[in-house]
């Protein structure tokens, strides 16, 4: 169920917390973007957030995202592991794909971008804890992969994304991602979720991806 007032209040609270976290470490709050993760929530929830002034959204499944987006005034990030056969639809609807993690996917994105005449902004997802069940390029292969994607996509490749292992202190993982982004001269560091976005801001996040704390709990998986 969508409660527009709750969504508005939650957005205000998250922005206040982001601002406090940024100021506490001497950062300008304006350099940090909130991605409102609307997966599993209906389009009405997205519209309520839009009305409350939120403009950047994240979805992890392309098919679900295509049922809600594009929406005027909304910018869409695809943040979940992306199947190669969904790349074309992702390129069609997304302003950014944050989960580029393998050459086959890069091939599919490049083909789709050619065919559709548009290429979203791209982030390389790094499997920062080298967890077998997670998508993202392995840390040992990240440098080579990032260089290759830079060569291929040029300025469309803007940064890195990660999801640290659950239950661990995320700080060292955030720090590692920031160092990788710095080493490659990439400005965007997408890291931090409902439970750890303040820590992520302390470690240099430029984008935080917050779902539950804005839209409430999700039912079932995802
Ligand atoms: C679901 C999801 C989020 C948001 O998680 P919350 O804990 O609900 O804030 C962030 N990033 C990715 C990649 C996700 O899939």
PDB file of C-alpha atoms and ligand atoms in Angstrom:
ATOM      1  CA  UNK A   1       0.000   0.000   0.000  1.00  0.00           C
ATOM      2  CA  UNK A   2       1.242   3.445  -0.871  1.00  0.00           C
ATOM      3  CA  UNK A   3       1.098   6.212   1.695  1.00  0.00           C
ATOM      4  CA  UNK A   4       2.298   9.423   0.008  1.00  0.00           C
ATOM      5  CA  UNK A   5       2.703  11.208   3.327  1.00  0.00           C
ATOM      6  CA  UNK A   6       4.916   8.460   4.720  1.00  0.00           C
ATOM      7  CA  UNK A   7       7.054   8.526   1.579  1.00  0.00           C
ATOM      8  CA  UNK A   8       7.418  12.304   1.786  1.00  0.00           C
ATOM      9  CA  UNK A   9       8.336  12.167   5.482  1.00  0.00           C
ATOM     10  CA  UNK A  10      10.794   9.327   4.913  1.00  0.00           C
ATOM     11  CA  UNK A  11      12.476  11.253   2.096  1.00  0.00           C
ATOM     12  CA  UNK A  12      12.847  14.290   4.346  1.00  0.00           C
ATOM     13  CA  UNK A  13      14.353  12.131   7.079  1.00  0.00           C
ATOM     14  CA  UNK A  14      16.823  10.469   4.701  1.00  0.00           C
ATOM     15  CA  UNK A  15      17.907  13.815   3.274  1.00  0.00           C
ATOM     16  CA  UNK A  16      18.432  15.188   6.775  1.00  0.00           C
ATOM     17  CA  UNK A  17      20.515  12.134   7.722  1.00  0.00           C
ATOM     18  CA  UNK A  18      22.528  12.387   4.502  1.00  0.00           C
ATOM     19  CA  UNK A  19      23.214  16.033   5.181  1.00  0.00           C
ATOM     20  CA  UNK A  20      24.311  15.359   8.752  1.00  0.00           C
ATOM     21  CA  UNK A  21      26.583  12.522   7.611  1.00  0.00           C
ATOM     22  CA  UNK A  22      28.113  14.686   4.880  1.00  0.00           C
ATOM     23  CA  UNK A  23      28.759  17.673   7.144  1.00  0.00           C
ATOM     24  CA  UNK A  24      30.228  15.426   9.848  1.00  0.00           C
ATOM     25  CA  UNK A  25      33.046  14.512   7.488  1.00  0.00           C
ATOM     26  CA  UNK A  26      33.413  17.900   5.840  1.00  0.00           C
ATOM     27  CA  UNK A  27      31.656  17.001   2.595  1.00  0.00           C
ATOM     28  CA  UNK A  28      29.178  19.117   0.678  1.00  0.00           C
ATOM     29  CA  UNK A  29      25.765  17.398   0.881  1.00  0.00           C
ATOM     30  CA  UNK A  30      25.032  18.661  -2.639  1.00  0.00           C
ATOM     31  CA  UNK A  31      27.617  16.257  -4.078  1.00  0.00           C
ATOM     32  CA  UNK A  32      25.678  13.189  -2.883  1.00  0.00           C
ATOM     33  CA  UNK A  33      22.705  11.864  -4.874  1.00  0.00           C
ATOM     34  CA  UNK A  34      19.915   9.827  -3.343  1.00  0.00           C
ATOM     35  CA  UNK A  35      18.763   6.948  -5.551  1.00  0.00           C
ATOM     36  CA  UNK A  36      15.309   5.932  -4.316  1.00  0.00           C
ATOM     37  CA  UNK A  37      15.091   2.168  -4.823  1.00  0.00           C
ATOM     38  CA  UNK A  38      11.486   1.454  -5.772  1.00  0.00           C
ATOM     39  CA  UNK A  39      11.765  -2.244  -6.663  1.00  0.00           C
ATOM     40  CA  UNK A  40       8.682  -4.297  -5.688  1.00  0.00           C
ATOM     41  CA  UNK A  41       6.765  -1.084  -4.969  1.00  0.00           C
ATOM     42  CA  UNK A  42       4.017   0.130  -7.325  1.00  0.00           C
ATOM     43  CA  UNK A  43       4.252   3.022  -9.748  1.00  0.00           C
ATOM     44  CA  UNK A  44       2.045   5.009  -7.377  1.00  0.00           C
ATOM     45  CA  UNK A  45       4.864   4.941  -4.841  1.00  0.00           C
ATOM     46  CA  UNK A  46       7.265   6.283  -7.462  1.00  0.00           C
ATOM     47  CA  UNK A  47       4.800   9.027  -8.373  1.00  0.00           C
ATOM     48  CA  UNK A  48       4.392   9.955  -4.715  1.00  0.00           C
ATOM     49  CA  UNK A  49       8.153  10.256  -4.362  1.00  0.00           C
ATOM     50  CA  UNK A  50       8.329  12.336  -7.549  1.00  0.00           C
ATOM     51  CA  UNK A  51       5.691  14.686  -6.175  1.00  0.00           C
ATOM     52  CA  UNK A  52       7.768  14.982  -3.005  1.00  0.00           C
ATOM     53  CA  UNK A  53      10.709  16.152  -5.106  1.00  0.00           C
ATOM     54  CA  UNK A  54      12.635  12.903  -5.567  1.00  0.00           C
ATOM     55  CA  UNK A  55      13.893  12.516  -9.125  1.00  0.00           C
ATOM     56  CA  UNK A  56      16.364   9.614  -9.200  1.00  0.00           C
ATOM     57  CA  UNK A  57      15.113   6.037  -8.896  1.00  0.00           C
ATOM     58  CA  UNK A  58      16.632   2.565  -8.855  1.00  0.00           C
ATOM     59  CA  UNK A  59      15.140  -0.726  -9.974  1.00  0.00           C
ATOM     60  CA  UNK A  60      16.862  -4.092 -10.060  1.00  0.00           C
ATOM     61  CA  UNK A  61      14.682  -5.934 -12.571  1.00  0.00           C
ATOM     62  CA  UNK A  62      14.341  -4.615 -16.093  1.00  0.00           C
ATOM     63  CA  UNK A  63      10.900  -6.045 -16.745  1.00  0.00           C
ATOM     64  CA  UNK A  64       9.480  -4.589 -13.544  1.00  0.00           C
ATOM     65  CA  UNK A  65      11.193  -1.276 -14.235  1.00  0.00           C
ATOM     66  CA  UNK A  66       9.651  -1.112 -17.721  1.00  0.00           C
ATOM     67  CA  UNK A  67       6.195  -1.283 -16.154  1.00  0.00           C
ATOM     68  CA  UNK A  68       6.873   1.899 -14.130  1.00  0.00           C
ATOM     69  CA  UNK A  69       9.350   3.870 -16.282  1.00  0.00           C
ATOM     70  CA  UNK A  70      10.004   6.064 -18.131  1.00  0.00           C
ATOM     71  CA  UNK A  71       8.133   8.704 -16.168  1.00  0.00           C
ATOM     72  CA  UNK A  72       8.442  12.430 -16.903  1.00  0.00           C
ATOM     73  CA  UNK A  73      10.912  14.017 -14.523  1.00  0.00           C
ATOM     74  CA  UNK A  74      12.296  10.696 -13.297  1.00  0.00           C
ATOM     75  CA  UNK A  75      15.784   9.401 -13.903  1.00  0.00           C
ATOM     76  CA  UNK A  76      16.137   5.606 -13.770  1.00  0.00           C
ATOM     77  CA  UNK A  77      19.136   3.554 -12.658  1.00  0.00           C
ATOM     78  CA  UNK A  78      19.158  -0.205 -13.251  1.00  0.00           C
ATOM     79  CA  UNK A  79      21.013  -1.392 -10.149  1.00  0.00           C
ATOM     80  CA  UNK A  80      20.567  -5.180 -10.220  1.00  0.00           C
ATOM     81  CA  UNK A  81      22.550  -7.914 -11.918  1.00  0.00           C
ATOM     82  CA  UNK A  82      21.610  -7.674 -15.589  1.00  0.00           C
ATOM     83  CA  UNK A  83      21.042 -10.644 -17.900  1.00  0.00           C
ATOM     84  CA  UNK A  84      22.527 -10.174 -21.331  1.00  0.00           C
ATOM     85  CA  UNK A  85      19.164 -10.798 -23.002  1.00  0.00           C
ATOM     86  CA  UNK A  86      17.668  -7.895 -21.014  1.00  0.00           C
ATOM     87  CA  UNK A  87      20.366  -5.431 -22.034  1.00  0.00           C
ATOM     88  CA  UNK A  88      18.421  -3.936 -24.931  1.00  0.00           C
ATOM     89  CA  UNK A  89      15.357  -3.186 -22.825  1.00  0.00           C
ATOM     90  CA  UNK A  90      17.634  -1.751 -20.121  1.00  0.00           C
ATOM     91  CA  UNK A  91      19.329   0.551 -22.638  1.00  0.00           C
ATOM     92  CA  UNK A  92      15.899   1.622 -23.872  1.00  0.00           C
ATOM     93  CA  UNK A  93      14.503   2.661 -20.478  1.00  0.00           C
ATOM     94  CA  UNK A  94      17.482   3.442 -18.227  1.00  0.00           C
ATOM     95  CA  UNK A  95      19.435   6.639 -17.757  1.00  0.00           C
ATOM     96  CA  UNK A  96      22.143   4.648 -16.007  1.00  0.00           C
ATOM     97  CA  UNK A  97      23.115   0.988 -15.742  1.00  0.00           C
ATOM     98  CA  UNK A  98      25.014   0.483 -12.498  1.00  0.00           C
ATOM     99  CA  UNK A  99      25.716  -3.235 -12.904  1.00  0.00           C
ATOM    100  CA  UNK A 100      28.119  -3.599 -15.822  1.00  0.00           C
ATOM    101  CA  UNK A 101      30.251  -6.571 -14.803  1.00  0.00           C
ATOM    102  CA  UNK A 102      31.290  -8.661 -17.817  1.00  0.00           C
ATOM    103  CA  UNK A 103      32.350  -8.389 -21.421  1.00  0.00           C
ATOM    104  CA  UNK A 104      29.294 -10.231 -22.798  1.00  0.00           C
ATOM    105  CA  UNK A 105      27.061  -7.643 -21.143  1.00  0.00           C
ATOM    106  CA  UNK A 106      29.204  -4.793 -22.471  1.00  0.00           C
ATOM    107  CA  UNK A 107      28.816  -6.285 -25.971  1.00  0.00           C
ATOM    108  CA  UNK A 108      25.045  -6.450 -25.584  1.00  0.00           C
ATOM    109  CA  UNK A 109      24.836  -2.891 -24.224  1.00  0.00           C
ATOM    110  CA  UNK A 110      27.012  -1.569 -27.056  1.00  0.00           C
ATOM    111  CA  UNK A 111      24.867  -3.336 -29.673  1.00  0.00           C
ATOM    112  CA  UNK A 112      21.669  -2.023 -28.111  1.00  0.00           C
ATOM    113  CA  UNK A 113      23.091   1.492 -27.841  1.00  0.00           C
ATOM    114  CA  UNK A 114      23.954   1.406 -31.546  1.00  0.00           C
ATOM    115  CA  UNK A 115      20.527   0.122 -32.489  1.00  0.00           C
ATOM    116  CA  UNK A 116      18.598   2.549 -30.282  1.00  0.00           C
ATOM    117  CA  UNK A 117      20.833   5.574 -30.698  1.00  0.00           C
ATOM    118  CA  UNK A 118      21.158   6.151 -26.967  1.00  0.00           C
ATOM    119  CA  UNK A 119      23.633   4.942 -24.379  1.00  0.00           C
ATOM    120  CA  UNK A 120      22.930   5.206 -20.667  1.00  0.00           C
ATOM    121  CA  UNK A 121      25.584   6.260 -18.218  1.00  0.00           C
ATOM    122  CA  UNK A 122      27.465   3.131 -17.084  1.00  0.00           C
ATOM    123  CA  UNK A 123      28.915   2.030 -13.755  1.00  0.00           C
ATOM    124  CA  UNK A 124      31.060  -1.056 -13.254  1.00  0.00           C
ATOM    125  CA  UNK A 125      29.770  -3.200 -10.407  1.00  0.00           C
ATOM    126  CA  UNK A 126      32.636  -4.619  -8.359  1.00  0.00           C
ATOM    127  CA  UNK A 127      32.045  -7.768  -6.298  1.00  0.00           C
ATOM    128  CA  UNK A 128      33.901  -6.056  -3.499  1.00  0.00           C
ATOM    129  CA  UNK A 129      33.710  -9.006  -1.072  1.00  0.00           C
ATOM    130  CA  UNK A 130      34.368 -11.583  -3.830  1.00  0.00           C
ATOM    131  CA  UNK A 131      31.205 -13.435  -2.856  1.00  0.00           C
ATOM    132  CA  UNK A 132      30.347 -16.315  -5.186  1.00  0.00           C
ATOM    133  CA  UNK A 133      26.589 -15.621  -5.202  1.00  0.00           C
ATOM    134  CA  UNK A 134      26.916 -11.918  -6.019  1.00  0.00           C
ATOM    135  CA  UNK A 135      27.159 -10.236  -9.372  1.00  0.00           C
ATOM    136  CA  UNK A 136      29.987  -7.824 -10.031  1.00  0.00           C
ATOM    137  CA  UNK A 137      33.460  -8.217 -11.432  1.00  0.00           C
ATOM    138  CA  UNK A 138      35.923 -10.007  -9.095  1.00  0.00           C
ATOM    139  CA  UNK A 139      38.291  -7.640  -7.317  1.00  0.00           C
ATOM    140  CA  UNK A 140      41.349  -9.285  -8.901  1.00  0.00           C
ATOM    141  CA  UNK A 141      39.940  -8.604 -12.373  1.00  0.00           C
ATOM    142  CA  UNK A 142      38.470  -5.200 -11.647  1.00  0.00           C
ATOM    143  CA  UNK A 143      41.392  -3.022 -12.777  1.00  0.00           C
ATOM    144  CA  UNK A 144      41.669  -4.693 -16.175  1.00  0.00           C
ATOM    145  CA  UNK A 145      37.918  -4.716 -16.683  1.00  0.00           C
ATOM    146  CA  UNK A 146      37.506  -1.057 -15.730  1.00  0.00           C
ATOM    147  CA  UNK A 147      40.317  -0.078 -18.128  1.00  0.00           C
ATOM    148  CA  UNK A 148      38.692  -2.064 -20.931  1.00  0.00           C
ATOM    149  CA  UNK A 149      35.281  -0.490 -20.280  1.00  0.00           C
ATOM    150  CA  UNK A 150      36.857   2.965 -20.185  1.00  0.00           C
ATOM    151  CA  UNK A 151      38.461   2.325 -23.553  1.00  0.00           C
ATOM    152  CA  UNK A 152      35.204   1.038 -24.965  1.00  0.00           C
ATOM    153  CA  UNK A 153      32.634   3.459 -23.575  1.00  0.00           C
ATOM    154  CA  UNK A 154      34.715   6.560 -22.892  1.00  0.00           C
ATOM    155  CA  UNK A 155      32.965   9.220 -20.851  1.00  0.00           C
ATOM    156  CA  UNK A 156      29.790   7.109 -20.629  1.00  0.00           C
ATOM    157  CA  UNK A 157      31.609   5.082 -17.988  1.00  0.00           C
ATOM    158  CA  UNK A 158      31.337   7.322 -14.954  1.00  0.00           C
ATOM    159  CA  UNK A 159      31.999   5.193 -11.889  1.00  0.00           C
ATOM    160  CA  UNK A 160      31.782   2.097  -9.747  1.00  0.00           C
ATOM    161  CA  UNK A 161      29.096   0.380  -7.690  1.00  0.00           C
ATOM    162  CA  UNK A 162      29.336  -2.185  -4.914  1.00  0.00           C
ATOM    163  CA  UNK A 163      27.319  -4.074  -2.306  1.00  0.00           C
ATOM    164  CA  UNK A 164      29.474  -5.139   0.659  1.00  0.00           C
ATOM    165  CA  UNK A 165      28.999  -8.574   2.245  1.00  0.00           C
ATOM    166  CA  UNK A 166      26.017  -8.745   4.582  1.00  0.00           C
ATOM    167  CA  UNK A 167      26.771  -8.749   8.282  1.00  0.00           C
ATOM    168  CA  UNK A 168      30.330  -7.436   7.895  1.00  0.00           C
ATOM    169  CA  UNK A 169      31.590  -3.962   8.742  1.00  0.00           C
ATOM    170  CA  UNK A 170      31.084  -2.244   5.358  1.00  0.00           C
ATOM    171  CA  UNK A 171      33.703   0.467   5.933  1.00  0.00           C
ATOM    172  CA  UNK A 172      36.760  -1.344   4.516  1.00  0.00           C
ATOM    173  CA  UNK A 173      34.759  -2.362   1.435  1.00  0.00           C
ATOM    174  CA  UNK A 174      33.554   1.191   0.831  1.00  0.00           C
ATOM    175  CA  UNK A 175      37.122   2.414   1.283  1.00  0.00           C
ATOM    176  CA  UNK A 176      38.394  -0.096  -1.252  1.00  0.00           C
ATOM    177  CA  UNK A 177      35.795   0.945  -3.837  1.00  0.00           C
ATOM    178  CA  UNK A 178      36.662   4.598  -3.361  1.00  0.00           C
ATOM    179  CA  UNK A 179      40.352   3.827  -3.890  1.00  0.00           C
ATOM    180  CA  UNK A 180      39.577   1.878  -7.056  1.00  0.00           C
ATOM    181  CA  UNK A 181      37.444   4.720  -8.419  1.00  0.00           C
ATOM    182  CA  UNK A 182      40.172   7.239  -7.591  1.00  0.00           C
ATOM    183  CA  UNK A 183      42.835   5.095  -9.241  1.00  0.00           C
ATOM    184  CA  UNK A 184      40.822   5.138 -12.464  1.00  0.00           C
ATOM    185  CA  UNK A 185      39.796   8.783 -12.258  1.00  0.00           C
ATOM    186  CA  UNK A 186      36.107   7.862 -11.990  1.00  0.00           C
ATOM    187  CA  UNK A 187      33.916  10.380 -10.192  1.00  0.00           C
ATOM    188  CA  UNK A 188      30.889   8.250  -9.297  1.00  0.00           C
ATOM    189  CA  UNK A 189      30.898   5.882  -6.320  1.00  0.00           C
ATOM    190  CA  UNK A 190      27.522   4.227  -5.787  1.00  0.00           C
ATOM    191  CA  UNK A 191      27.546   2.590  -2.381  1.00  0.00           C
ATOM    192  CA  UNK A 192      25.434   2.452   0.762  1.00  0.00           C
ATOM    193  CA  UNK A 193      21.848   1.271   1.317  1.00  0.00           C
ATOM    194  CA  UNK A 194      19.213   1.810   4.022  1.00  0.00           C
ATOM    195  CA  UNK A 195      21.368   0.218   6.712  1.00  0.00           C
ATOM    196  CA  UNK A 196      24.730   1.776   5.951  1.00  0.00           C
ATOM    197  CA  UNK A 197      24.394   4.878   3.775  1.00  0.00           C
ATOM    198  CA  UNK A 198      25.849   7.184   6.422  1.00  0.00           C
ATOM    199  CA  UNK A 199      28.975   5.037   6.625  1.00  0.00           C
ATOM    200  CA  UNK A 200      29.130   5.030   2.829  1.00  0.00           C
ATOM    201  CA  UNK A 201      28.982   8.839   2.780  1.00  0.00           C
ATOM    202  CA  UNK A 202      31.854   8.950   5.258  1.00  0.00           C
ATOM    203  CA  UNK A 203      33.853   6.753   2.880  1.00  0.00           C
ATOM    204  CA  UNK A 204      33.160   8.824  -0.201  1.00  0.00           C
ATOM    205  CA  UNK A 205      29.838   7.703  -1.694  1.00  0.00           C
ATOM    206  CA  UNK A 206      28.520  10.055  -4.371  1.00  0.00           C
ATOM    207  CA  UNK A 207      25.314   8.005  -4.773  1.00  0.00           C
ATOM    208  CA  UNK A 208      23.467   6.104  -2.051  1.00  0.00           C
ATOM    209  CA  UNK A 209      20.760   3.581  -2.953  1.00  0.00           C
ATOM    210  CA  UNK A 210      17.995   3.581  -0.381  1.00  0.00           C
ATOM    211  CA  UNK A 211      14.820   1.505  -0.658  1.00  0.00           C
ATOM    212  CA  UNK A 212      13.312   0.258   2.594  1.00  0.00           C
ATOM    213  CA  UNK A 213      13.889   3.462   4.527  1.00  0.00           C
ATOM    214  CA  UNK A 214      11.849   5.379   1.930  1.00  0.00           C
ATOM    215  CA  UNK A 215       9.190   2.982   0.661  1.00  0.00           C
ATOM    216  CA  UNK A 216       8.912   0.567   3.575  1.00  0.00           C
ATOM    217  CA  UNK A 217       9.554  -3.150   3.762  1.00  0.00           C
ATOM    218  CA  UNK A 218       9.405  -5.315   0.669  1.00  0.00           C
ATOM    219  CA  UNK A 219       7.416  -8.496   0.603  1.00  0.00           C
ATOM    220  CA  UNK A 220       9.072 -11.706  -0.504  1.00  0.00           C
ATOM    221  CA  UNK A 221      12.417 -11.780  -2.289  1.00  0.00           C
ATOM    222  CA  UNK A 222      14.392  -8.927  -3.785  1.00  0.00           C
TER     223      UNK A 222
HETATM  224  C1  LIG B   1      17.369  -3.389  -3.032  1.00  0.00           C
HETATM  225  C2  LIG B   1      18.668  -2.726  -3.295  1.00  0.00           C
HETATM  226  C3  LIG B   1      19.031  -1.573  -2.579  1.00  0.00           C
HETATM  227  C4  LIG B   1      18.182  -0.940  -1.491  1.00  0.00           C
HETATM  228  O1  LIG B   1      18.216  -1.714  -0.354  1.00  0.00           O
HETATM  229  P1  LIG B   1      17.514  -1.198   1.002  1.00  0.00           P
HETATM  230  O2  LIG B   1      18.182  -2.001   2.050  1.00  0.00           O
HETATM  231  O3  LIG B   1      16.069  -1.511   0.860  1.00  0.00           O
HETATM  232  O4  LIG B   1      17.776   0.240   1.137  1.00  0.00           O
HETATM  233  C5  LIG B   1      20.245  -0.973  -2.906  1.00  0.00           C
HETATM  234  N1  LIG B   1      21.052  -1.478  -3.861  1.00  0.00           N
HETATM  235  C6  LIG B   1      20.728  -2.589  -4.568  1.00  0.00           C
HETATM  236  C7  LIG B   1      21.661  -3.074  -5.607  1.00  0.00           C
HETATM  237  C8  LIG B   1      19.534  -3.239  -4.301  1.00  0.00           C
HETATM  238  O5  LIG B   1      19.233  -4.338  -5.016  1.00  0.00           O
END
